[in-house]
XYZ file of C-alpha atoms in Angstrom:
72
model
C -26.174 -208.763 -119.257
C -24.934 -205.419 -117.981
C -25.543 -204.302 -114.380
C -28.344 -202.012 -115.596
C -29.990 -204.806 -117.554
C -29.693 -207.178 -114.591
C -31.231 -204.544 -112.311
C -34.191 -204.045 -114.640
C -34.650 -207.808 -115.103
C -34.588 -208.252 -111.322
C -37.332 -205.645 -110.919
C -39.341 -207.316 -113.684
C -39.007 -210.619 -111.814
C -40.332 -208.882 -108.691
C -43.422 -207.824 -110.642
C -42.727 -204.106 -111.054
C -44.384 -202.352 -113.980
C -42.412 -200.340 -116.516
C -43.576 -197.139 -114.815
C -42.515 -198.394 -111.381
C -39.096 -199.435 -112.704
C -38.641 -196.018 -114.330
C -39.503 -194.237 -111.078
C -37.115 -196.390 -109.052
C -34.309 -195.928 -111.568
C -34.990 -192.218 -112.060
C -35.495 -192.489 -115.817
C -38.288 -192.465 -118.382
C -40.546 -195.366 -119.242
C -39.166 -195.277 -122.787
C -35.656 -195.788 -121.366
C -36.891 -198.855 -119.455
C -38.624 -200.164 -122.578
C -35.380 -199.732 -124.523
C -33.462 -201.710 -121.882
C -36.138 -204.415 -121.958
C -35.838 -204.608 -125.744
C -32.074 -205.126 -125.433
C -32.627 -207.797 -122.765
C -35.113 -209.614 -125.010
C -32.685 -209.552 -127.935
C -29.706 -210.691 -125.857
C -31.728 -213.574 -124.392
C -33.323 -214.414 -127.769
C -36.832 -213.904 -126.387
C -39.540 -214.479 -128.975
C -41.663 -211.361 -128.480
C -44.330 -212.790 -130.812
C -44.805 -215.864 -128.621
C -47.958 -216.554 -126.627
C -45.768 -216.323 -123.528
C -45.349 -212.754 -122.299
C -41.820 -211.504 -123.121
C -41.168 -210.535 -119.486
C -41.985 -214.038 -118.275
C -39.947 -215.635 -121.053
C -36.920 -213.415 -120.327
C -36.960 -214.384 -116.659
C -37.379 -218.076 -117.532
C -34.498 -218.041 -120.032
C -32.194 -216.126 -117.696
C -32.973 -218.377 -114.729
C -32.411 -221.512 -116.805
C -29.033 -220.229 -118.018
C -27.833 -218.865 -114.685
C -24.916 -220.759 -113.278
C -25.229 -221.003 -109.539
C -22.223 -221.703 -107.337
C -21.905 -225.227 -106.022
C -23.253 -225.713 -102.549
C -20.598 -225.983 -99.894
C -21.612 -227.836 -96.747
C-alpha cells in the first residue's frame, strides 16, 4: 500500500469516519472513498461480505503485516 493508503487505513483502524478522515487529510469524502476502494481491491476485500469492508481490510492487512523480530 502507498503512504496515503496506509494513512487512511490507519485512521480507519482508529475508528474515524470518512468525513473525519477527509477533514484531517484536507480532501473530499469522495477522495477518501476512492482511496478506500483501492485499498479494498489491493487487499482483495469482499465488499459483498457480511463483514464490513473496513473491518475486513484491517483484519487482512494486520494478518499479512510482517513485524520485525523481537530483539531482547
